[in-house]
PDB file of C-alpha atoms and ligand atoms in Angstrom:
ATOM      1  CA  UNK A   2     142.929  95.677 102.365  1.00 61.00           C
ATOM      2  CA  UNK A   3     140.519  97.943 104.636  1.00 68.00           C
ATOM      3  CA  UNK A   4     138.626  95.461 107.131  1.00 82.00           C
ATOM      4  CA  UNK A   5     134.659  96.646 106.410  1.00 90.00           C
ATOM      5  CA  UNK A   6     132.778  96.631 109.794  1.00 94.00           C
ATOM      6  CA  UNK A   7     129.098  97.593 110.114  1.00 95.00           C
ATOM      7  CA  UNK A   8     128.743  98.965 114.098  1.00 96.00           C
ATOM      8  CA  UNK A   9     125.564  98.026 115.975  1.00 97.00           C
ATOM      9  CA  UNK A  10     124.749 101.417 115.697  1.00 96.00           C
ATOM     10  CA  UNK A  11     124.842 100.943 111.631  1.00 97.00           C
ATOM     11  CA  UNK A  12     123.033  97.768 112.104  1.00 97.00           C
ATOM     12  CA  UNK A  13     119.888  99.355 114.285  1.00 96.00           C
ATOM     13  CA  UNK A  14     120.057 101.928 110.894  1.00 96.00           C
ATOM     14  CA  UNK A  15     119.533  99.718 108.768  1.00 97.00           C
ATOM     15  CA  UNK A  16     117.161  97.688 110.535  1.00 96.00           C
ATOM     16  CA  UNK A  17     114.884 100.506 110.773  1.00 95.00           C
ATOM     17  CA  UNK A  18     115.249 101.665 107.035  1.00 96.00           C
ATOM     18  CA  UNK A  19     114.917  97.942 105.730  1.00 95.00           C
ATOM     19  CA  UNK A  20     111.584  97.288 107.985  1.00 93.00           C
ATOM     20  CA  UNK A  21     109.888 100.696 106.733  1.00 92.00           C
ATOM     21  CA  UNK A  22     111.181  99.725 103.236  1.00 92.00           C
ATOM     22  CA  UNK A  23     109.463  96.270 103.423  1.00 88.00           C
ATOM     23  CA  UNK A  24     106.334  97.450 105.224  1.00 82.00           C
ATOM     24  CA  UNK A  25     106.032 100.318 102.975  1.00 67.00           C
ATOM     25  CA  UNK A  26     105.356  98.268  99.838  1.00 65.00           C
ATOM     26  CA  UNK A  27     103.199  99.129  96.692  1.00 65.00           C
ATOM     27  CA  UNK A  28     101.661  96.330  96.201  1.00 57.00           C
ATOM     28  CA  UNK A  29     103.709  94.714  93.153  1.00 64.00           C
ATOM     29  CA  UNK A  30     100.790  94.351  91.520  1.00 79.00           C
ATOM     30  CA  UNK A  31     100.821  97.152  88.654  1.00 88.00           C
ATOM     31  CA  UNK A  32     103.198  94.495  87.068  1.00 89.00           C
ATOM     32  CA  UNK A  33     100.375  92.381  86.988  1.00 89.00           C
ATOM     33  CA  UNK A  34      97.951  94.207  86.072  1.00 91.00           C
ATOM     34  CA  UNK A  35     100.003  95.429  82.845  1.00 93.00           C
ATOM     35  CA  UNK A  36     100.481  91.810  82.067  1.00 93.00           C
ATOM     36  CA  UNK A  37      96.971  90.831  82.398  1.00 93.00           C
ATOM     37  CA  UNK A  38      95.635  92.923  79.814  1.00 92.00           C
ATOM     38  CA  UNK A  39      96.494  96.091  77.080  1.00 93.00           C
ATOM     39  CA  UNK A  40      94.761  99.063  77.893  1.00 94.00           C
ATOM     40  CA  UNK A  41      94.012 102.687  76.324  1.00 95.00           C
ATOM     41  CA  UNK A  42      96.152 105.336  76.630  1.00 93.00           C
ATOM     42  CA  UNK A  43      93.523 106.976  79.084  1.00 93.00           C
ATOM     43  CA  UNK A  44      93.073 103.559  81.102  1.00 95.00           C
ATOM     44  CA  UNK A  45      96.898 103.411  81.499  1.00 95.00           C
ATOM     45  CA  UNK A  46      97.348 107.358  82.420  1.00 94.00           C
ATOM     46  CA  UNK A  47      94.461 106.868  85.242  1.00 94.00           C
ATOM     47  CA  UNK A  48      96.530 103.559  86.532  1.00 94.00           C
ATOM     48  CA  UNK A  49      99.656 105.474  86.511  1.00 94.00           C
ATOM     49  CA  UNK A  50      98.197 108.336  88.838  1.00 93.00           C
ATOM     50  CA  UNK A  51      96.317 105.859  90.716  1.00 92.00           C
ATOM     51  CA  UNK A  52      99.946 104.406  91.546  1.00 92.00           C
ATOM     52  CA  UNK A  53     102.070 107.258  91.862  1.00 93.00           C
ATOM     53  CA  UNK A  54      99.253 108.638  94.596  1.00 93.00           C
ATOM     54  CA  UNK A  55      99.667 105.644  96.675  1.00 90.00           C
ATOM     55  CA  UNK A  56     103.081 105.571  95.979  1.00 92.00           C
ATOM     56  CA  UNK A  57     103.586 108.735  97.497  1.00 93.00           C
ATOM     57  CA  UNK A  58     101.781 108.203 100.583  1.00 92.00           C
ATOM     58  CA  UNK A  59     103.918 104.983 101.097  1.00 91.00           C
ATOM     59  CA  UNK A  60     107.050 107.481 100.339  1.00 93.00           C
ATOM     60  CA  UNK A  61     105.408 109.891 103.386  1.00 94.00           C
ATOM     61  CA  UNK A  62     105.370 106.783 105.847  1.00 93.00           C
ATOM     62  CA  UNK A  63     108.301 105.266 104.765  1.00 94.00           C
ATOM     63  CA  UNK A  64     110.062 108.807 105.357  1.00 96.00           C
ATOM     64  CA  UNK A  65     108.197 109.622 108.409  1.00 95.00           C
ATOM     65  CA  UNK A  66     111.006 106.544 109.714  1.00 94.00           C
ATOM     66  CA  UNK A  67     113.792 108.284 108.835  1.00 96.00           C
ATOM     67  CA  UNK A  68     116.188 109.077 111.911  1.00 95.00           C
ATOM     68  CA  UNK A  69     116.034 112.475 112.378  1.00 97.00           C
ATOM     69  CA  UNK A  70     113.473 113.180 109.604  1.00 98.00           C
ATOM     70  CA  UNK A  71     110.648 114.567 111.965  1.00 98.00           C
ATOM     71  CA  UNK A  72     113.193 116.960 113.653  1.00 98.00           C
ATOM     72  CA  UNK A  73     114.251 118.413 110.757  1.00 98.00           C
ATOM     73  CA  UNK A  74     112.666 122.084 110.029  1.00 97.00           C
ATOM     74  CA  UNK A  75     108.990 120.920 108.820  1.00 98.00           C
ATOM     75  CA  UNK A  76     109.013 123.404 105.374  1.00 98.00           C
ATOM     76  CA  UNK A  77     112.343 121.813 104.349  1.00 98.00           C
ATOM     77  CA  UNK A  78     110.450 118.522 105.313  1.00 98.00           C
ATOM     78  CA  UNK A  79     108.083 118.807 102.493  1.00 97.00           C
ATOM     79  CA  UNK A  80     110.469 120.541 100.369  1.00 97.00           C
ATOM     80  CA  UNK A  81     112.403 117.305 100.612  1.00 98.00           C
ATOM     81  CA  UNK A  82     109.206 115.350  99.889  1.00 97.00           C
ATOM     82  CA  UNK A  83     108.351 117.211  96.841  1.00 95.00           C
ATOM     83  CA  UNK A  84     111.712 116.910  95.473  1.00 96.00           C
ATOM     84  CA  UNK A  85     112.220 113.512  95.833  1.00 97.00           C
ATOM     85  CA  UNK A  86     108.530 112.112  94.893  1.00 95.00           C
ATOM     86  CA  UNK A  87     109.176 111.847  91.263  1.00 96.00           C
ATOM     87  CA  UNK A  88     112.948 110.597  91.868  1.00 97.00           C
ATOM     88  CA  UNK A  89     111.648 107.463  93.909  1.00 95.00           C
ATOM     89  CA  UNK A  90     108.865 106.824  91.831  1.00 95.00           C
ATOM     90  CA  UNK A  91     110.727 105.967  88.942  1.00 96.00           C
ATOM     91  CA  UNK A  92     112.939 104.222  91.372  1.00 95.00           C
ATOM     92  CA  UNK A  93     110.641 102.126  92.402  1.00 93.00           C
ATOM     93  CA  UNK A  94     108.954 101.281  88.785  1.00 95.00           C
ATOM     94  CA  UNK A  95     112.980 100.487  87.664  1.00 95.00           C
ATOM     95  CA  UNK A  96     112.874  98.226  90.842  1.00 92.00           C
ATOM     96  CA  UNK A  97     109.603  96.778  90.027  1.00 91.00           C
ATOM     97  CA  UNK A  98     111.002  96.566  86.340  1.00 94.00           C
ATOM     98  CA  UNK A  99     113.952  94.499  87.587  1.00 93.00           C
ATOM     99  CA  UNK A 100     112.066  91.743  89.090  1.00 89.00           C
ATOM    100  CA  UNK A 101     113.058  88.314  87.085  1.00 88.00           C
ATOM    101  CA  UNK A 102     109.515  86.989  85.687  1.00 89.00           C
ATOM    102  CA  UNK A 103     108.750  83.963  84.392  1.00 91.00           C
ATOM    103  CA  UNK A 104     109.993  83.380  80.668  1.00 90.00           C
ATOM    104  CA  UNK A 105     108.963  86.284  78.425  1.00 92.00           C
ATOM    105  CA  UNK A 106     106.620  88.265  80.896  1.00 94.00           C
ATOM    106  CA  UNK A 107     109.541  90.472  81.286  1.00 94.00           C
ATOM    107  CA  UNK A 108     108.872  91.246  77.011  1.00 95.00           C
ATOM    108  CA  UNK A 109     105.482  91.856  77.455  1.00 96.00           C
ATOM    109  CA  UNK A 110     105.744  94.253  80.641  1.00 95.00           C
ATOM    110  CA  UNK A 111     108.518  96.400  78.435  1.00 96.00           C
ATOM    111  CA  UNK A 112     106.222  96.280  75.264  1.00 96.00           C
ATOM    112  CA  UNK A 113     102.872  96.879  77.523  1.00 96.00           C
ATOM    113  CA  UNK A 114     105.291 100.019  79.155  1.00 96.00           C
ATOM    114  CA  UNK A 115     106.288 101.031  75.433  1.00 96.00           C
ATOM    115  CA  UNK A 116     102.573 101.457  73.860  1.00 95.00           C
ATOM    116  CA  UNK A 117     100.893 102.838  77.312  1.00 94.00           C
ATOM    117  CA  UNK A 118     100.511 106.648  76.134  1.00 91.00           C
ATOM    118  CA  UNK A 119     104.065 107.804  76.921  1.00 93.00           C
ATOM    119  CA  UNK A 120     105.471 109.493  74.046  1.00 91.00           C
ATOM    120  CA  UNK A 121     108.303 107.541  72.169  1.00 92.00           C
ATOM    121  CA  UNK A 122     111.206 110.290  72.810  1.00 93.00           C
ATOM    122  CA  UNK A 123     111.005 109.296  77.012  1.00 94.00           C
ATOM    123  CA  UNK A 124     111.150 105.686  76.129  1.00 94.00           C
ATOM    124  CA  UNK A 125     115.082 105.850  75.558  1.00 94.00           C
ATOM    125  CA  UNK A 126     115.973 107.670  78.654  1.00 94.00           C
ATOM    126  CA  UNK A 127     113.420 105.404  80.831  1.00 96.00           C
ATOM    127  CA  UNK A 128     114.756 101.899  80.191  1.00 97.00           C
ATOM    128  CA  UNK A 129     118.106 103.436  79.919  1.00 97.00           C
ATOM    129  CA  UNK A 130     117.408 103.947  83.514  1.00 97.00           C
ATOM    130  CA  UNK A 131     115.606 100.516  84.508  1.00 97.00           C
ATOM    131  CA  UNK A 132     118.092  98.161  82.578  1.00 96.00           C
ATOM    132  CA  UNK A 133     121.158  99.732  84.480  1.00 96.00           C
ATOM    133  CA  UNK A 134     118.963  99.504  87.679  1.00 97.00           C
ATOM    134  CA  UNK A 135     118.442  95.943  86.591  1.00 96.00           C
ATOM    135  CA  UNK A 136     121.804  94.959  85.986  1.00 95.00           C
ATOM    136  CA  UNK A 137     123.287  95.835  89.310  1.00 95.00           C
ATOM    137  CA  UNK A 138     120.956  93.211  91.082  1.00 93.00           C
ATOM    138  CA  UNK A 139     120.154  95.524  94.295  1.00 93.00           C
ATOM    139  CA  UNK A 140     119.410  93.550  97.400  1.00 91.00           C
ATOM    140  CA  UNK A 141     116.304  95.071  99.332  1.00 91.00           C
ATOM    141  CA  UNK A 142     118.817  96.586 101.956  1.00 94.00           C
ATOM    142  CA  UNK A 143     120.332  98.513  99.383  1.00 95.00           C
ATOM    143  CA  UNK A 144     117.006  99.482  97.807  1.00 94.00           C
ATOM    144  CA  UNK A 145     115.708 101.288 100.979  1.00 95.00           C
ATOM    145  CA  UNK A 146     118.967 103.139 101.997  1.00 97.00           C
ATOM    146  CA  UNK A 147     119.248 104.485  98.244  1.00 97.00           C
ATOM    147  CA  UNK A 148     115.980 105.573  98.542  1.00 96.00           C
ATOM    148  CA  UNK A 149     115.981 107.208 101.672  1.00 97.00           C
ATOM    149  CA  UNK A 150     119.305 109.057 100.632  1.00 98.00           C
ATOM    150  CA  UNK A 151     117.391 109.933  97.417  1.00 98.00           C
ATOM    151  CA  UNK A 152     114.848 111.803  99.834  1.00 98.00           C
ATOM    152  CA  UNK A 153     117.695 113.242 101.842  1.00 98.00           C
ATOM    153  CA  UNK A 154     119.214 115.424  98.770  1.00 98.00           C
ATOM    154  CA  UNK A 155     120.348 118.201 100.800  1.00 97.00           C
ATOM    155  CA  UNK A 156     120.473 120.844  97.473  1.00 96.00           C
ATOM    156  CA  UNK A 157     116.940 120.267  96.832  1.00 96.00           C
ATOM    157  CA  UNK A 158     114.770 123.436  95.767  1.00 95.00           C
ATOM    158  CA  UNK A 159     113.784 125.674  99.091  1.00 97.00           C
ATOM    159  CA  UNK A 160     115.495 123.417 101.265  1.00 98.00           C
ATOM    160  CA  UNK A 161     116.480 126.183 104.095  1.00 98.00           C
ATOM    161  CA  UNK A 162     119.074 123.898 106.647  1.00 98.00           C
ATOM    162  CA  UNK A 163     120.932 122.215 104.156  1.00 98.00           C
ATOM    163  CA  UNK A 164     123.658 121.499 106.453  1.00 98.00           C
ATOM    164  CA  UNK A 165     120.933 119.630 108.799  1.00 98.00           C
ATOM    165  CA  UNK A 166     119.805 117.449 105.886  1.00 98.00           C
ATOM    166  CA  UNK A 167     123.256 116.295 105.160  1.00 98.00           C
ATOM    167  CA  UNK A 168     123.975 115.117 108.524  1.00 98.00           C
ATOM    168  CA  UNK A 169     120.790 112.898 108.056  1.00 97.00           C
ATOM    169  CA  UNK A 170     122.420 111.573 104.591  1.00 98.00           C
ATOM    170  CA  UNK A 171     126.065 111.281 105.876  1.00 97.00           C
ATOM    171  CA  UNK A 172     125.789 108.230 108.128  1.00 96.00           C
ATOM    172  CA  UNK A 173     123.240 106.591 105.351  1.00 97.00           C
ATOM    173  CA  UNK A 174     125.462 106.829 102.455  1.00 98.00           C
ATOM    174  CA  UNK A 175     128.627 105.423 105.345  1.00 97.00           C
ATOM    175  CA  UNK A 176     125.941 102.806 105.332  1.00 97.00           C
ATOM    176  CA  UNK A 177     125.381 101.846 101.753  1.00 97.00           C
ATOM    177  CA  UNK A 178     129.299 102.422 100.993  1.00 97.00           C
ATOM    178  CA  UNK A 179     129.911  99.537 103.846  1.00 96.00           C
ATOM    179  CA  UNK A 180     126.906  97.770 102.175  1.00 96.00           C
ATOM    180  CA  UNK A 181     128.203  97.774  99.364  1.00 95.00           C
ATOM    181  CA  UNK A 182     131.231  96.914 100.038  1.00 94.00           C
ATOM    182  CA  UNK A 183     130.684  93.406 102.017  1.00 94.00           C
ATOM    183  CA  UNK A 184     127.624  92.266  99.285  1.00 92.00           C
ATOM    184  CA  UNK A 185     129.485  93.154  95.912  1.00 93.00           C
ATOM    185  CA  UNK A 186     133.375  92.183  97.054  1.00 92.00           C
ATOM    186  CA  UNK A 187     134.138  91.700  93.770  1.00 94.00           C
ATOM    187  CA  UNK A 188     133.041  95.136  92.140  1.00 94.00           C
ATOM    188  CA  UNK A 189     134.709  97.690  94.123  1.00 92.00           C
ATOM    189  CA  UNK A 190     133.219 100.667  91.987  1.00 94.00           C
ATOM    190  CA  UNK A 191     129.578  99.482  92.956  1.00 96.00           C
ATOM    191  CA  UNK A 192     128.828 101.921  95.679  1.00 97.00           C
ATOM    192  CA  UNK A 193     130.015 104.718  92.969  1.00 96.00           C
ATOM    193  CA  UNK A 194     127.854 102.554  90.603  1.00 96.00           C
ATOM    194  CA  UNK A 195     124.688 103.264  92.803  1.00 96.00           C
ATOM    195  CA  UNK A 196     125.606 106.953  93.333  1.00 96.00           C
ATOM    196  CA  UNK A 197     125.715 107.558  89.497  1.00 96.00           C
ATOM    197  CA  UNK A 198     121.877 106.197  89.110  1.00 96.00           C
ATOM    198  CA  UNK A 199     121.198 108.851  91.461  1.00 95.00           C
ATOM    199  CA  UNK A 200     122.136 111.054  89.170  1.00 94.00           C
ATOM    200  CA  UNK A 201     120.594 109.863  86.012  1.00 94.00           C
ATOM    201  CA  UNK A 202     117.563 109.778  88.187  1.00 95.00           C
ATOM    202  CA  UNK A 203     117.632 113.494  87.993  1.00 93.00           C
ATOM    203  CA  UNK A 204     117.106 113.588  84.479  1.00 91.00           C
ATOM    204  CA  UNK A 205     114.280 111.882  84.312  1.00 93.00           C
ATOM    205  CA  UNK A 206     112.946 114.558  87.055  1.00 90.00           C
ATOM    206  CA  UNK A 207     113.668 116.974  84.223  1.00 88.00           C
ATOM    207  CA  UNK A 208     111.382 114.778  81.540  1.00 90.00           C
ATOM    208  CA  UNK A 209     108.606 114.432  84.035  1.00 91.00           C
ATOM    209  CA  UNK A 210     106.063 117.127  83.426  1.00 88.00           C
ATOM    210  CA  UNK A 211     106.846 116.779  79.711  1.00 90.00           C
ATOM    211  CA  UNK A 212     106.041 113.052  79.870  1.00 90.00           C
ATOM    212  CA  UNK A 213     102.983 113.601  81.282  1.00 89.00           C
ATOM    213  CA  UNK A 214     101.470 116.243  79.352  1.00 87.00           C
ATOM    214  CA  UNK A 215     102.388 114.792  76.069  1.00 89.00           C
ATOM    215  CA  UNK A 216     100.848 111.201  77.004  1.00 88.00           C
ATOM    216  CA  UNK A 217      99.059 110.197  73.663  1.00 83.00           C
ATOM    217  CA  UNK A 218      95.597 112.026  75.007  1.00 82.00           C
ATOM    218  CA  UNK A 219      93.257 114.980  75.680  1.00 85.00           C
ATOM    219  CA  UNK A 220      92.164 116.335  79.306  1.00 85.00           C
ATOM    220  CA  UNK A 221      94.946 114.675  81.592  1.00 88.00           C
ATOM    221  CA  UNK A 222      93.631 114.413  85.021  1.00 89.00           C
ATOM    222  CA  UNK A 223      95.244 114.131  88.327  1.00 91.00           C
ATOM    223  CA  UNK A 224      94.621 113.723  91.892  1.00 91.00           C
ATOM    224  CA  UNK A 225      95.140 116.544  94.330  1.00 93.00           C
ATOM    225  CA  UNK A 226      97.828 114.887  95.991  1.00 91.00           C
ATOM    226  CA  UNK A 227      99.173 114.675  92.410  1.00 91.00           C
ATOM    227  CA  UNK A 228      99.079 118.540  91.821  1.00 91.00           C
ATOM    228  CA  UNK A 229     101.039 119.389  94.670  1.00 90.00           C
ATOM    229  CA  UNK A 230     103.815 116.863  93.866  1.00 90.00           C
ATOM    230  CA  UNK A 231     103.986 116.787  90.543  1.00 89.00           C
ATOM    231  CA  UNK A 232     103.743 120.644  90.065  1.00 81.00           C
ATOM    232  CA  UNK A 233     100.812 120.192  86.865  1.00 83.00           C
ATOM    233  CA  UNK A 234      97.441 121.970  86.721  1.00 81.00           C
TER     234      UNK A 234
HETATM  235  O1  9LY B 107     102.412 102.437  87.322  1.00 83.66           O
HETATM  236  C1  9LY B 107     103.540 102.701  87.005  1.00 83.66           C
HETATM  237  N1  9LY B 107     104.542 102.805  87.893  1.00 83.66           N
HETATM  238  C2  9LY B 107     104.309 102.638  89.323  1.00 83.66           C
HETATM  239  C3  9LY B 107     104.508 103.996  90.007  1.00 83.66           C
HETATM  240  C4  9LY B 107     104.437 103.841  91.517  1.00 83.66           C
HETATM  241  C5  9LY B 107     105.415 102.791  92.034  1.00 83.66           C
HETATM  242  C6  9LY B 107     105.179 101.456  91.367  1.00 83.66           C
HETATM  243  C7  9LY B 107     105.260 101.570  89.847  1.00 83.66           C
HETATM  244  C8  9LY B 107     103.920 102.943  85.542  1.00 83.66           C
HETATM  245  C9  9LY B 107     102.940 102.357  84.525  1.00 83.66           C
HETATM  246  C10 9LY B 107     101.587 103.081  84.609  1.00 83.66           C
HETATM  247  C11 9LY B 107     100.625 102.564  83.571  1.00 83.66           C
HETATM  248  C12 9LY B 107     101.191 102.654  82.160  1.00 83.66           C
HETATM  249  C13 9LY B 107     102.547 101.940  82.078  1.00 83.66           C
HETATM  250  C14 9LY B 107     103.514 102.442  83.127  1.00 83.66           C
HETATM  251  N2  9LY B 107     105.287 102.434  85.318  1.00 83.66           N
HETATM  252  C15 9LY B 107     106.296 103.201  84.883  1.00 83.66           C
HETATM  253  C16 9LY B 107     106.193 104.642  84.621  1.00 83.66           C
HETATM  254  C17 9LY B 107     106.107 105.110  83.313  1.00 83.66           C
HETATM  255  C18 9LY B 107     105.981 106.485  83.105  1.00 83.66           C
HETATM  256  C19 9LY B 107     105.895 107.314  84.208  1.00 83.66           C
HETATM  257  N3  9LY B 107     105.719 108.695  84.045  1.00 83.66           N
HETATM  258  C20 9LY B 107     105.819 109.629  84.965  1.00 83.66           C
HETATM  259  C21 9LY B 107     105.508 110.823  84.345  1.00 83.66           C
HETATM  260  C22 9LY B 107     105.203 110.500  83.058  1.00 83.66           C
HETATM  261  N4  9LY B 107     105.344 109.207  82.866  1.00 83.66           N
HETATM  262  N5  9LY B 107     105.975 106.833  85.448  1.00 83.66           N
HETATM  263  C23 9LY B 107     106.093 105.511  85.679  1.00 83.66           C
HETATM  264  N6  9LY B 107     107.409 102.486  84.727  1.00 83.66           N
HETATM  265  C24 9LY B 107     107.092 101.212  85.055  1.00 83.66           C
HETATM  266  C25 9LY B 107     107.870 100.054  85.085  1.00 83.66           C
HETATM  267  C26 9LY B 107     107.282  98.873  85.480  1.00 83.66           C
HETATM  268  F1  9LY B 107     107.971  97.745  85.513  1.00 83.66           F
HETATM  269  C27 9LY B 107     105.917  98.829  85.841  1.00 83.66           C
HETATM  270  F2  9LY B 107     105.379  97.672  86.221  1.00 83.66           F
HETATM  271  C28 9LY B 107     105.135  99.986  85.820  1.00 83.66           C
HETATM  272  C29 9LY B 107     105.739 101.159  85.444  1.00 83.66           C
END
């Protein structure tokens, strides 16, 4: 049986992802708010730009932490940036998603989530995604280094140095791997577990621009941040 040993260099790593993860927040309160009251389809499409705009200036900061990320050749910076914003927001909703609530709230959040304006064909695909997020009970540590690795997808569109981008994701995925290893003994395919969200992650990058303009309303609206990410208007 392989003896798993995290170095102190792997331990400063993960120190520094896990802080920016933590201090990097969105506020958890979109959960809240969804559970407070129903809204319009309209109400709910201006929350959900409201949220993905903050959430990806958190996902600028947070990556701004990144070993190495500054270094790296600043087009394929952004080009990892815009490839990646959609990928961790959903992330992060499937994390926010996953949180145990008090009896039934969890119901309500899904059913608020179901009648919000998305169109019923992305429903399927979307908790697909959260409930197998959900069931692998991700600890915080394991949260930030997937997400970071999420950002540091070498083969993303107009990334120039790939091979630069993968020696930034190489000793985060040796990382999670160890991770995974020493929290989740008992399921030895969890580390491949994580890896294959990553992937259905993608596909959910594919519904995005659909999603959005077929949210039950007229005139969708977005912030300028919004238009560069998300590729609309
Ligand atoms: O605000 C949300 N997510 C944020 C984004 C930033 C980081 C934190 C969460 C939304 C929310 C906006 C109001 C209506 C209802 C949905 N949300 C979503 C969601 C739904 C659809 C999309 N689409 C993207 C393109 C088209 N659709 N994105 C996120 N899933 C959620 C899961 C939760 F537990 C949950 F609580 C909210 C969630």
């Amino acid at each position: 049986k392989e003896k798993v040993e995290i170095t102190k260099e792997q331990q400063a790593l993960m120190k520094v992802i896990a802080d920016a993860y933590n201090r990097h927040q969105i506020p958890q309160d979109v959960a809240k708010k969804l559970l407070q009251d129903q809204y319009s389809a309209e109400e709910n499409f201006l929350l959900l730009t409201e949220m993905a705009t903050s959430q990806v200036q958190v996902l600028v900061e947070f990556t701004k932490n990144i070993p190495g990320f500054l270094s790296l050749n600043h087009e394929d910076q952004i080009a990892l940036l815009k490839g990646s914003a959609v990928e961790a927001m959903f992330l992060r909703s499937a994390q926010v998603f996953s949180k145990k609530m008090p009896n039934g709230h969890n119901e309500v959040l899904e059913d608020r989530i179901r009648r919000s304006g998305i169109s019923e064909e992305f429903m399927t695909p979307m908790f697909n995604f959260y409930k197998s997020i959900g069931v692998l009970h991700m600890v915080q540590e394991e949260q930030a280094l997937l997400t970071a690795i999420t950002i540091l997808t070498p083969d993303r569109p107009y990334v120039k140095d790939q091979q630069a981008v993968e020696r930034l994701q190489e000793p985060m995925l040796d990382l999670l791997r160890k991770l995974c290893v020493l929290q989740h003994p008992q399921k030895p395919q969890y580390f491949a577990c994580l890896l294959g969200r990553l992937t259905e992650l993608r596909t959910l990058n594919y519904y995005h621009a659909e999603m959005l303009t077929s949210w039950r309303m007229n005139d969708h609206k977005f912030t300028p941040l919004l238009c560069e990410i998300w590729d609309v208007e």
